[in-house]
Amino acid sequence: MSDNRGHGSGVRSALVIGGGVAGPVTALALRRAGIAATVHEAYPSAADGVGAWLGLAPNGQAALATVGADAAVTALGQPVPGMVMADGLGNQLTGFGGFPELPATLTLPRDRLYRALTDHAVAAGIRFAYGKRLVAAEETPGGVTAHFADGTTATADILIGADGIRSTVRTVIDPHAPDPEYGGVLSFGGYATVGSETGVEPGTMYFAFGRAFMGYWQGPDGRLIWFAGLPTDNPPSPADLARVPGAEWLSRLRDLYAGHVPGERLLRHTGPEDLMVVGRMERMPSVPHWYRGRMVLVGDSVHAPSSSSGQGASLAIESAVELARCLRDLPSPGEAFAAYEALRRRRVEAIGRNAAAVNKVKSGKSDAPATSFPGLAESLRPVHFHRIEWEAEVTGTLRATD
């Protein structure tokens, strides 16, 4: 599928660094815009077994449809249209049944999403190169040359950093770029086998705030899937985190959630083998420079909003599609990158700020009441209804700070 208009930036080839969510979608969108892309992934193979569960919201699904990958993901996801907000005593505060005009949010394990997008991209003719950890990149008279840890290089007209929240490309573009911002909480997930009387409506995700926070819903196999936070000011490193036995983390979580409804019960019915140690809850603060020369950032490398937003994957997919549109229609890479940033910055940073406020509540560092959720549906409307008009021509740019 390609609808290159014979116009645009003159870009005909791209190096995409990173094969998670943004990487395959970026390559697919570029292909539709008439630009050949190769995805370079640091892992030795597709990243199976990486991460916990995530949600793909209606806006993300719509952006996936632009590159023809929506059906492949929908076949794997569990629809969860509803949402209930509660306190830690079991009192339901407000609810939201989803927008009837939109498809339901899908939940699925992160590695299944990676695999589905990779398989779809490969079937569409996208080439993946594995074991390619970027160490440096430099502009050349003819484009950009990437240098990898295995001693190999690759050159193309542009280089796109889709390499996640700890992006190497971000530091190549700007050595003074900010690091991820820690949200004060260690994230965990798990599966609880609680029997038939769960009190949980299928297709509804519950969020229970209070002294501690927990989210949960009923999975396809009947178990309850939960995610929770352990507030701490001094988070261990990923290596130290991995060295702590699951049983010890469970013990600490059970102490924290004693008396919490339903956290105490869910943790009691979760074994160490069913615990997922996700790690630090992080987000990207505002990144001053999204691009430099022929290099540009997309997805979590530039606007990771933290898992509290429920929008990380969806925003990455949207940005991949918008970047391809801009490269298709504008006369140079620089103008295309500037237009892309202007189209995306305000939206992604607003969602990131909202998630940061929720993180403060989860970490116990906010005076805002965790039991007040006015206008839940209206707050979600501009997020879930956002659509990218692929066929519309990008004709110019506003300043990215407008």
mmCIF file of C-alpha atoms in Angstrom:
data_model
loop_
_atom_site.group_PDB
_atom_site.id
_atom_site.type_symbol
_atom_site.label_atom_id
_atom_site.label_comp_id
_atom_site.label_asym_id
_atom_site.label_seq_id
_atom_site.Cartn_x
_atom_site.Cartn_y
_atom_site.Cartn_z
ATOM 1 C CA MET A 1 0.000 0.000 0.000
ATOM 2 C CA SER A 2 1.608 3.239 -1.129
ATOM 3 C CA ASP A 3 0.220 6.588 -2.172
ATOM 4 C CA ASN A 4 3.336 8.680 -2.632
ATOM 5 C CA ARG A 5 2.263 11.867 -4.409
ATOM 6 C CA GLY A 6 5.564 12.489 -6.153
ATOM 7 C CA HIS A 7 5.912 15.611 -4.012
ATOM 8 C CA GLY A 8 7.342 16.207 -0.576
ATOM 9 C CA SER A 9 10.736 16.240 1.060
ATOM 10 C CA GLY A 10 12.731 14.246 -1.470
ATOM 11 C CA VAL A 11 13.315 11.595 1.195
ATOM 12 C CA ARG A 12 13.365 8.134 -0.310
ATOM 13 C CA SER A 13 14.984 6.063 2.464
ATOM 14 C CA ALA A 14 14.972 5.999 6.249
ATOM 15 C CA LEU A 15 16.709 4.237 9.127
ATOM 16 C CA VAL A 16 14.236 3.530 11.942
ATOM 17 C CA ILE A 17 16.022 2.850 15.231
ATOM 18 C CA GLY A 18 13.910 0.686 17.543
ATOM 19 C CA GLY A 19 11.485 -2.160 16.917
ATOM 20 C CA GLY A 20 8.917 -1.745 19.690
ATOM 21 C CA VAL A 21 5.568 -0.089 18.942
ATOM 22 C CA ALA A 22 6.628 3.102 17.152
ATOM 23 C CA GLY A 23 9.281 1.474 14.943
ATOM 24 C CA PRO A 24 7.151 -0.917 12.859
ATOM 25 C CA VAL A 25 4.303 1.599 12.569
ATOM 26 C CA THR A 26 6.705 4.325 11.451
ATOM 27 C CA ALA A 27 8.124 2.030 8.774
ATOM 28 C CA LEU A 28 4.627 1.084 7.577
ATOM 29 C CA ALA A 29 3.511 4.720 7.427
ATOM 30 C CA LEU A 30 6.672 5.725 5.568
ATOM 31 C CA ARG A 31 6.101 2.921 3.091
ATOM 32 C CA ARG A 32 2.623 4.249 2.402
ATOM 33 C CA ALA A 33 4.211 7.674 1.830
ATOM 34 C CA GLY A 34 6.621 6.182 -0.705
ATOM 35 C CA ILE A 35 9.674 6.017 1.590
ATOM 36 C CA ALA A 36 11.605 2.773 2.092
ATOM 37 C CA ALA A 37 12.557 2.116 5.727
ATOM 38 C CA THR A 38 14.589 -0.522 7.548
ATOM 39 C CA VAL A 39 13.977 -1.081 11.260
ATOM 40 C CA HIS A 40 17.139 -1.587 13.320
ATOM 41 C CA GLU A 41 16.486 -3.295 16.653
ATOM 42 C CA ALA A 42 18.999 -3.722 19.482
ATOM 43 C CA TYR A 43 17.549 -7.029 20.671
ATOM 44 C CA PRO A 44 18.769 -10.175 18.894
ATOM 45 C CA SER A 45 15.173 -11.019 17.906
ATOM 46 C CA ALA A 46 11.660 -9.611 18.194
ATOM 47 C CA ALA A 47 11.152 -8.597 21.829
ATOM 48 C CA ASP A 48 8.967 -11.428 23.111
ATOM 49 C CA GLY A 49 8.202 -11.431 26.823
ATOM 50 C CA VAL A 50 8.857 -7.697 27.213
ATOM 51 C CA GLY A 51 6.637 -5.656 29.525
ATOM 52 C CA ALA A 52 3.223 -6.144 31.069
ATOM 53 C CA TRP A 53 -0.264 -5.344 29.767
ATOM 54 C CA LEU A 54 -1.212 -2.125 28.019
ATOM 55 C CA GLY A 55 -4.294 -0.457 26.595
ATOM 56 C CA LEU A 56 -4.774 0.616 23.011
ATOM 57 C CA ALA A 57 -7.366 3.377 22.965
ATOM 58 C CA PRO A 58 -9.770 4.177 20.087
ATOM 59 C CA ASN A 59 -7.502 6.950 18.788
ATOM 60 C CA GLY A 60 -4.571 4.548 18.606
ATOM 61 C CA GLN A 61 -6.674 1.954 16.802
ATOM 62 C CA ALA A 62 -7.759 4.573 14.272
ATOM 63 C CA ALA A 63 -4.149 5.517 13.596
ATOM 64 C CA LEU A 64 -3.269 1.830 13.148
ATOM 65 C CA ALA A 65 -6.029 1.554 10.557
ATOM 66 C CA THR A 66 -4.186 4.178 8.496
ATOM 67 C CA VAL A 67 -1.346 1.715 7.947
ATOM 68 C CA GLY A 68 -3.611 -1.340 7.698
ATOM 69 C CA ALA A 69 -2.452 -2.914 10.972
ATOM 70 C CA ASP A 70 -5.652 -2.536 12.992
ATOM 71 C CA ALA A 71 -7.152 -5.950 12.203
ATOM 72 C CA ALA A 72 -3.968 -7.793 13.218
ATOM 73 C CA VAL A 73 -4.048 -6.147 16.642
ATOM 74 C CA THR A 74 -7.813 -6.265 17.177
ATOM 75 C CA ALA A 75 -7.698 -10.040 16.752
ATOM 76 C CA LEU A 76 -5.416 -10.286 19.800
ATOM 77 C CA GLY A 77 -6.846 -7.642 22.123
ATOM 78 C CA GLN A 78 -9.529 -7.887 24.796
ATOM 79 C CA PRO A 79 -12.186 -5.138 24.502
ATOM 80 C CA VAL A 80 -12.579 -3.195 27.757
ATOM 81 C CA PRO A 81 -14.892 -0.241 27.040
ATOM 82 C CA GLY A 82 -15.973 0.564 30.592
ATOM 83 C CA MET A 83 -14.290 2.378 33.443
ATOM 84 C CA VAL A 84 -15.186 2.702 37.131
ATOM 85 C CA MET A 85 -13.498 4.992 39.650
ATOM 86 C CA ALA A 86 -13.615 3.940 43.296
ATOM 87 C CA ASP A 87 -11.945 4.600 46.614
ATOM 88 C CA GLY A 88 -9.882 2.164 48.617
ATOM 89 C CA LEU A 89 -12.883 1.285 50.800
ATOM 90 C CA GLY A 90 -14.850 -0.223 47.933
ATOM 91 C CA ASN A 91 -17.141 2.758 47.255
ATOM 92 C CA GLN A 92 -17.787 3.369 43.562
ATOM 93 C CA LEU A 93 -17.537 7.081 42.768
ATOM 94 C CA THR A 94 -18.224 7.410 39.079
ATOM 95 C CA GLY A 95 -18.302 5.335 35.930
ATOM 96 C CA PHE A 96 -18.013 5.576 32.188
ATOM 97 C CA GLY A 97 -19.291 3.002 29.722
ATOM 98 C CA GLY A 98 -17.252 4.088 26.728
ATOM 99 C CA PHE A 99 -18.301 6.145 23.734
ATOM 100 C CA PRO A 100 -20.896 4.199 21.702
ATOM 101 C CA GLU A 101 -19.585 5.736 18.468
ATOM 102 C CA LEU A 102 -16.093 4.352 19.041
ATOM 103 C CA PRO A 103 -14.563 0.900 19.334
ATOM 104 C CA ALA A 104 -13.665 -0.228 22.836
ATOM 105 C CA THR A 105 -10.206 0.227 24.263
ATOM 106 C CA LEU A 106 -8.240 -2.988 23.766
ATOM 107 C CA THR A 107 -6.026 -4.535 26.424
ATOM 108 C CA LEU A 108 -3.259 -6.963 25.525
ATOM 109 C CA PRO A 109 0.240 -7.916 26.675
ATOM 110 C CA ARG A 110 2.871 -5.542 25.345
ATOM 111 C CA ASP A 111 4.913 -8.325 23.745
ATOM 112 C CA ARG A 112 1.872 -9.514 21.764
ATOM 113 C CA LEU A 113 1.451 -6.020 20.374
ATOM 114 C CA TYR A 114 5.150 -5.932 19.448
ATOM 115 C CA ARG A 115 4.860 -9.296 17.718
ATOM 116 C CA ALA A 116 1.640 -8.427 15.854
ATOM 117 C CA LEU A 117 3.065 -5.158 14.538
ATOM 118 C CA THR A 118 6.363 -6.780 13.576
ATOM 119 C CA ASP A 119 4.681 -9.678 11.783
ATOM 120 C CA HIS A 120 2.375 -7.291 9.914
ATOM 121 C CA ALA A 121 5.288 -5.085 8.879
ATOM 122 C CA VAL A 122 7.365 -8.050 7.690
ATOM 123 C CA ALA A 123 4.395 -9.326 5.667
ATOM 124 C CA ALA A 124 4.149 -5.873 4.094
ATOM 125 C CA GLY A 125 7.801 -6.025 2.998
ATOM 126 C CA ILE A 126 9.477 -4.052 5.789
ATOM 127 C CA ARG A 127 13.013 -5.236 6.552
ATOM 128 C CA PHE A 128 14.169 -5.698 10.161
ATOM 129 C CA ALA A 129 17.823 -5.907 11.222
ATOM 130 C CA TYR A 130 18.339 -7.400 14.699
ATOM 131 C CA GLY A 131 21.275 -7.109 17.093
ATOM 132 C CA LYS A 132 21.817 -3.523 15.938
ATOM 133 C CA ARG A 133 22.406 -1.368 19.016
ATOM 134 C CA LEU A 134 23.009 2.237 17.953
ATOM 135 C CA VAL A 135 26.112 3.875 19.412
ATOM 136 C CA ALA A 136 26.479 6.960 17.204
ATOM 137 C CA ALA A 137 25.088 8.695 14.132
ATOM 138 C CA GLU A 138 26.448 11.381 11.866
ATOM 139 C CA GLU A 139 25.176 13.385 8.952
ATOM 140 C CA THR A 140 26.932 12.877 5.643
ATOM 141 C CA PRO A 141 26.634 14.763 2.361
ATOM 142 C CA GLY A 142 24.106 12.188 1.205
ATOM 143 C CA GLY A 143 22.100 11.619 4.394
ATOM 144 C CA VAL A 144 22.745 10.040 7.804
ATOM 145 C CA THR A 145 25.055 7.177 8.754
ATOM 146 C CA ALA A 146 24.259 5.076 11.817
ATOM 147 C CA HIS A 147 27.029 3.231 13.682
ATOM 148 C CA PHE A 148 26.117 0.080 15.607
ATOM 149 C CA ALA A 149 27.805 -1.713 18.499
ATOM 150 C CA ASP A 150 28.657 -4.704 16.288
ATOM 151 C CA GLY A 151 30.861 -2.486 14.099
ATOM 152 C CA THR A 152 28.446 -2.221 11.165
ATOM 153 C CA THR A 153 26.980 0.932 9.676
ATOM 154 C CA ALA A 154 23.914 1.876 7.652
ATOM 155 C CA THR A 155 23.108 5.004 5.647
ATOM 156 C CA ALA A 156 19.838 6.539 4.484
ATOM 157 C CA ASP A 157 18.312 9.930 3.744
ATOM 158 C CA ILE A 158 16.997 10.343 7.300
ATOM 159 C CA LEU A 159 17.241 8.636 10.697
ATOM 160 C CA ILE A 160 14.237 8.248 13.010
ATOM 161 C CA GLY A 161 14.661 7.497 16.707
ATOM 162 C CA ALA A 162 11.911 5.133 17.815
ATOM 163 C CA ASP A 163 14.163 3.705 20.522
ATOM 164 C CA GLY A 164 12.072 4.297 23.604
ATOM 165 C CA ILE A 165 12.250 6.312 26.779
ATOM 166 C CA ARG A 166 16.019 5.765 27.130
ATOM 167 C CA SER A 167 16.640 6.784 23.555
ATOM 168 C CA THR A 168 20.181 6.931 22.228
ATOM 169 C CA VAL A 169 18.988 8.988 19.261
ATOM 170 C CA ARG A 170 17.646 11.640 21.657
ATOM 171 C CA THR A 171 21.131 12.180 23.075
ATOM 172 C CA VAL A 172 22.678 12.205 19.590
ATOM 173 C CA ILE A 173 20.276 14.969 18.563
ATOM 174 C CA ASP A 174 20.841 16.880 21.800
ATOM 175 C CA PRO A 175 23.504 15.769 24.321
ATOM 176 C CA HIS A 176 21.743 17.953 26.911
ATOM 177 C CA ALA A 177 18.301 16.404 26.388
ATOM 178 C CA PRO A 178 16.427 15.610 29.597
ATOM 179 C CA ASP A 179 16.327 12.154 31.100
ATOM 180 C CA PRO A 180 13.100 10.344 31.960
ATOM 181 C CA GLU A 181 11.286 11.723 34.990
ATOM 182 C CA TYR A 182 10.557 9.300 37.817
ATOM 183 C CA GLY A 183 6.952 9.440 39.064
ATOM 184 C CA GLY A 184 7.590 8.314 42.634
ATOM 185 C CA VAL A 185 6.134 4.835 42.216
ATOM 186 C CA LEU A 186 7.416 1.356 41.416
ATOM 187 C CA SER A 187 4.934 -0.427 39.160
ATOM 188 C CA PHE A 188 3.809 -4.028 39.526
ATOM 189 C CA GLY A 189 1.198 -6.198 37.888
ATOM 190 C CA GLY A 190 -0.150 -9.655 38.342
ATOM 191 C CA TYR A 191 -2.873 -12.257 37.978
ATOM 192 C CA ALA A 192 -5.229 -13.100 40.828
ATOM 193 C CA THR A 193 -7.344 -16.269 40.884
ATOM 194 C CA VAL A 194 -10.176 -15.242 43.192
ATOM 195 C CA GLY A 195 -12.980 -17.633 42.284
ATOM 196 C CA SER A 196 -16.358 -16.939 40.735
ATOM 197 C CA GLU A 197 -17.500 -14.109 43.052
ATOM 198 C CA THR A 198 -15.273 -11.300 41.849
ATOM 199 C CA GLY A 199 -17.722 -8.398 41.867
ATOM 200 C CA VAL A 200 -16.133 -7.333 38.583
ATOM 201 C CA GLU A 201 -18.165 -6.701 35.448
ATOM 202 C CA PRO A 202 -16.489 -8.142 32.331
ATOM 203 C CA GLY A 203 -15.419 -5.389 29.964
ATOM 204 C CA THR A 204 -14.889 -2.855 32.758
ATOM 205 C CA MET A 205 -11.605 -1.585 34.165
ATOM 206 C CA TYR A 206 -11.624 -0.464 37.792
ATOM 207 C CA PHE A 207 -9.399 2.147 39.411
ATOM 208 C CA ALA A 208 -9.311 2.165 43.212
ATOM 209 C CA PHE A 209 -7.596 5.191 44.767
ATOM 210 C CA GLY A 210 -6.802 5.833 48.404
ATOM 211 C CA ARG A 211 -3.733 5.359 50.582
ATOM 212 C CA ALA A 212 -2.550 3.123 47.736
ATOM 213 C CA PHE A 213 -3.728 2.747 44.127
ATOM 214 C CA MET A 214 -4.755 -0.355 42.214
ATOM 215 C CA GLY A 215 -6.314 -0.920 38.789
ATOM 216 C CA TYR A 216 -7.838 -4.217 37.722
ATOM 217 C CA TRP A 217 -10.119 -5.978 35.243
ATOM 218 C CA GLN A 218 -11.203 -9.502 34.377
ATOM 219 C CA GLY A 219 -8.991 -11.180 31.816
ATOM 220 C CA PRO A 220 -10.059 -13.557 29.058
ATOM 221 C CA ASP A 221 -9.298 -16.606 31.248
ATOM 222 C CA GLY A 222 -11.419 -15.367 34.169
ATOM 223 C CA ARG A 223 -8.504 -14.314 36.364
ATOM 224 C CA LEU A 224 -8.300 -10.706 37.490
ATOM 225 C CA ILE A 225 -5.428 -8.767 35.961
ATOM 226 C CA TRP A 226 -4.202 -6.026 38.272
ATOM 227 C CA PHE A 227 -1.614 -3.269 38.296
ATOM 228 C CA ALA A 228 -0.477 -1.402 41.361
ATOM 229 C CA GLY A 229 2.131 0.973 42.674
ATOM 230 C CA LEU A 230 4.594 0.919 45.548
ATOM 231 C CA PRO A 231 5.523 4.523 46.406
ATOM 232 C CA THR A 232 9.211 5.098 47.108
ATOM 233 C CA ASP A 233 11.530 8.092 46.938
ATOM 234 C CA ASN A 234 14.604 5.933 46.323
ATOM 235 C CA PRO A 235 13.806 3.446 43.582
ATOM 236 C CA PRO A 236 16.276 0.615 43.013
ATOM 237 C CA SER A 237 18.084 0.307 39.723
ATOM 238 C CA PRO A 238 16.639 -2.175 37.215
ATOM 239 C CA ALA A 239 19.397 -4.646 38.130
ATOM 240 C CA ASP A 240 18.713 -4.317 41.862
ATOM 241 C CA LEU A 241 14.982 -4.572 41.198
ATOM 242 C CA ALA A 242 15.458 -7.878 39.402
ATOM 243 C CA ARG A 243 17.508 -9.320 42.263
ATOM 244 C CA VAL A 244 14.656 -9.038 44.780
ATOM 245 C CA PRO A 245 12.595 -12.277 44.882
ATOM 246 C CA GLY A 246 8.972 -12.022 43.801
ATOM 247 C CA ALA A 247 7.833 -13.318 47.191
ATOM 248 C CA GLU A 248 9.530 -10.364 48.888
ATOM 249 C CA TRP A 249 7.842 -7.836 46.605
ATOM 250 C CA LEU A 250 4.506 -9.536 47.237
ATOM 251 C CA SER A 251 5.056 -9.299 50.980
ATOM 252 C CA ARG A 252 5.749 -5.568 50.729
ATOM 253 C CA LEU A 253 2.710 -5.016 48.538
ATOM 254 C CA ARG A 254 0.476 -6.992 50.878
ATOM 255 C CA ASP A 255 1.625 -4.846 53.796
ATOM 256 C CA LEU A 256 0.899 -1.657 51.856
ATOM 257 C CA TYR A 257 -2.517 -2.812 50.641
ATOM 258 C CA ALA A 258 -3.733 -4.249 53.951
ATOM 259 C CA GLY A 259 -7.328 -3.051 54.348
ATOM 260 C CA HIS A 260 -7.523 -1.833 50.738
ATOM 261 C CA VAL A 261 -10.560 -2.927 48.723
ATOM 262 C CA PRO A 262 -9.954 -4.988 46.633
ATOM 263 C CA GLY A 263 -6.147 -4.797 46.803
ATOM 264 C CA GLU A 264 -5.805 -6.907 49.936
ATOM 265 C CA ARG A 265 -7.868 -9.735 48.422
ATOM 266 C CA LEU A 266 -6.230 -9.626 44.992
ATOM 267 C CA LEU A 267 -2.727 -9.749 46.431
ATOM 268 C CA ARG A 268 -3.676 -12.596 48.747
ATOM 269 C CA HIS A 269 -4.722 -14.617 45.697
ATOM 270 C CA THR A 270 -1.605 -13.768 43.641
ATOM 271 C CA GLY A 271 1.401 -16.073 43.791
ATOM 272 C CA PRO A 272 5.026 -15.042 43.171
ATOM 273 C CA GLU A 273 4.902 -16.835 39.805
ATOM 274 C CA ASP A 274 2.021 -14.568 38.744
ATOM 275 C CA LEU A 275 3.704 -11.308 39.737
ATOM 276 C CA MET A 276 5.061 -8.905 37.092
ATOM 277 C CA VAL A 277 7.764 -6.516 38.320
ATOM 278 C CA VAL A 278 7.397 -3.679 35.816
ATOM 279 C CA GLY A 279 9.772 -1.143 37.366
ATOM 280 C CA ARG A 280 9.876 2.613 37.750
ATOM 281 C CA MET A 281 6.863 4.587 36.589
ATOM 282 C CA GLU A 282 8.470 7.193 34.346
ATOM 283 C CA ARG A 283 7.561 9.806 31.779
ATOM 284 C CA MET A 284 9.443 12.151 29.494
ATOM 285 C CA PRO A 285 9.370 15.818 30.497
ATOM 286 C CA SER A 286 9.211 18.374 27.704
ATOM 287 C CA VAL A 287 12.005 17.642 25.220
ATOM 288 C CA PRO A 288 13.389 20.913 23.771
ATOM 289 C CA HIS A 289 14.665 19.463 20.487
ATOM 290 C CA TRP A 290 12.576 16.876 18.633
ATOM 291 C CA TYR A 291 14.898 16.905 15.617
ATOM 292 C CA ARG A 292 18.223 18.124 14.275
ATOM 293 C CA GLY A 293 19.289 18.095 10.655
ATOM 294 C CA ARG A 294 18.160 14.789 9.182
ATOM 295 C CA MET A 295 17.408 13.089 12.515
ATOM 296 C CA VAL A 296 14.069 13.113 14.343
ATOM 297 C CA LEU A 297 12.367 11.431 17.318
ATOM 298 C CA VAL A 298 9.050 9.592 17.483
ATOM 299 C CA GLY A 299 7.048 7.844 20.224
ATOM 300 C CA ASP A 300 8.398 7.276 23.740
ATOM 301 C CA SER A 301 11.821 8.630 22.782
ATOM 302 C CA VAL A 302 10.293 12.119 22.788
ATOM 303 C CA HIS A 303 6.909 12.022 24.538
ATOM 304 C CA ALA A 304 6.457 8.981 26.806
ATOM 305 C CA PRO A 305 3.464 10.014 28.961
ATOM 306 C CA SER A 306 3.758 7.228 31.625
ATOM 307 C CA SER A 307 1.384 4.322 31.959
ATOM 308 C CA SER A 308 -1.030 6.438 34.040
ATOM 309 C CA SER A 309 -2.188 8.080 30.812
ATOM 310 C CA GLY A 310 -3.332 4.866 29.138
ATOM 311 C CA GLN A 311 -2.057 6.531 25.971
ATOM 312 C CA GLY A 312 1.609 5.605 25.509
ATOM 313 C CA ALA A 313 1.173 3.170 22.629
ATOM 314 C CA SER A 314 -1.651 5.150 21.032
ATOM 315 C CA LEU A 315 0.319 8.414 20.997
ATOM 316 C CA ALA A 316 3.375 6.673 19.551
ATOM 317 C CA ILE A 317 1.264 5.255 16.717
ATOM 318 C CA GLU A 318 -0.332 8.645 16.023
ATOM 319 C CA SER A 319 3.056 10.363 15.858
ATOM 320 C CA ALA A 320 4.440 7.759 13.472
ATOM 321 C CA VAL A 321 1.585 8.408 11.049
ATOM 322 C CA GLU A 322 1.835 12.206 11.330
ATOM 323 C CA LEU A 323 5.581 12.127 10.694
ATOM 324 C CA ALA A 324 5.066 10.154 7.496
ATOM 325 C CA ARG A 325 2.389 12.604 6.293
ATOM 326 C CA CYS A 326 4.725 15.534 6.811
ATOM 327 C CA LEU A 327 7.603 13.852 4.981
ATOM 328 C CA ARG A 328 5.239 13.025 2.144
ATOM 329 C CA ASP A 329 3.995 16.585 1.656
ATOM 330 C CA LEU A 330 6.626 19.145 2.675
ATOM 331 C CA PRO A 331 9.645 20.145 0.569
ATOM 332 C CA SER A 332 12.534 19.293 2.917
ATOM 333 C CA PRO A 333 13.224 17.092 5.946
ATOM 334 C CA GLY A 334 13.628 20.173 8.153
ATOM 335 C CA GLU A 335 10.246 21.606 7.168
ATOM 336 C CA ALA A 336 8.616 18.205 7.530
ATOM 337 C CA PHE A 337 10.093 17.703 11.015
ATOM 338 C CA ALA A 338 9.020 21.187 12.126
ATOM 339 C CA ALA A 339 5.464 20.604 10.917
ATOM 340 C CA TYR A 340 5.369 17.219 12.614
ATOM 341 C CA GLU A 341 6.473 18.729 15.930
ATOM 342 C CA ALA A 342 3.896 21.507 15.633
ATOM 343 C CA LEU A 343 1.140 18.980 14.966
ATOM 344 C CA ARG A 344 2.073 16.816 17.933
ATOM 345 C CA ARG A 345 3.746 18.715 20.776
ATOM 346 C CA ARG A 346 0.724 20.386 22.370
ATOM 347 C CA ARG A 347 -1.379 17.211 22.393
ATOM 348 C CA VAL A 348 1.240 14.822 23.729
ATOM 349 C CA GLU A 349 2.521 17.207 26.403
ATOM 350 C CA ALA A 350 -0.990 17.940 27.689
ATOM 351 C CA ILE A 351 -1.642 14.210 28.075
ATOM 352 C CA GLY A 352 1.758 13.779 29.741
ATOM 353 C CA ARG A 353 1.054 16.563 32.258
ATOM 354 C CA ASN A 354 -2.274 14.992 33.192
ATOM 355 C CA ALA A 355 -0.547 11.640 33.733
ATOM 356 C CA ALA A 356 2.101 13.319 35.901
ATOM 357 C CA ALA A 357 -0.670 14.724 38.111
ATOM 358 C CA VAL A 358 -2.143 11.234 38.506
ATOM 359 C CA ASN A 359 1.315 9.885 39.379
ATOM 360 C CA LYS A 360 1.519 12.387 42.235
ATOM 361 C CA VAL A 361 -1.758 11.071 43.594
ATOM 362 C CA LYS A 362 -0.496 7.493 43.303
ATOM 363 C CA SER A 363 2.728 8.367 45.112
ATOM 364 C CA GLY A 364 0.892 10.194 47.902
ATOM 365 C CA LYS A 365 2.520 13.529 47.037
ATOM 366 C CA SER A 366 -0.532 15.438 45.880
ATOM 367 C CA ASP A 367 -3.076 17.346 47.933
ATOM 368 C CA ALA A 368 -5.615 16.865 45.142
ATOM 369 C CA PRO A 369 -8.453 14.584 46.238
ATOM 370 C CA ALA A 370 -8.138 11.174 44.626
ATOM 371 C CA THR A 371 -11.880 10.685 45.009
ATOM 372 C CA SER A 372 -13.008 13.470 42.669
ATOM 373 C CA PHE A 373 -13.357 12.734 38.963
ATOM 374 C CA PRO A 374 -15.586 15.423 37.444
ATOM 375 C CA GLY A 375 -16.380 15.202 33.761
ATOM 376 C CA LEU A 376 -14.645 11.883 33.146
ATOM 377 C CA ALA A 377 -16.292 11.328 29.762
ATOM 378 C CA GLU A 378 -15.677 14.886 28.615
ATOM 379 C CA SER A 379 -12.031 14.754 29.645
ATOM 380 C CA LEU A 380 -11.569 11.614 27.534
ATOM 381 C CA ARG A 381 -13.491 12.873 24.507
ATOM 382 C CA PRO A 382 -10.721 14.965 22.845
ATOM 383 C CA VAL A 383 -8.229 12.176 23.498
ATOM 384 C CA HIS A 384 -10.261 9.237 22.188
ATOM 385 C CA PHE A 385 -11.906 11.051 19.264
ATOM 386 C CA HIS A 386 -8.647 12.405 17.827
ATOM 387 C CA ARG A 387 -8.218 11.380 14.202
ATOM 388 C CA ILE A 388 -5.439 11.882 11.654
ATOM 389 C CA GLU A 389 -6.642 12.767 8.168
ATOM 390 C CA TRP A 390 -4.121 10.867 6.080
ATOM 391 C CA GLU A 391 -5.509 12.128 2.778
ATOM 392 C CA ALA A 392 -5.345 15.796 3.831
ATOM 393 C CA GLU A 393 -2.238 17.547 2.565
ATOM 394 C CA VAL A 394 0.138 19.085 5.092
ATOM 395 C CA THR A 395 0.712 22.565 3.700
ATOM 396 C CA GLY A 396 2.604 24.442 6.383
ATOM 397 C CA THR A 397 3.461 24.700 10.039
ATOM 398 C CA LEU A 398 2.724 26.675 13.151
ATOM 399 C CA ARG A 399 5.431 27.270 15.711
ATOM 400 C CA ALA A 400 5.665 24.151 17.845
ATOM 401 C CA THR A 401 5.032 26.213 20.971
ATOM 402 C CA ASP A 402 1.748 27.716 19.686
#
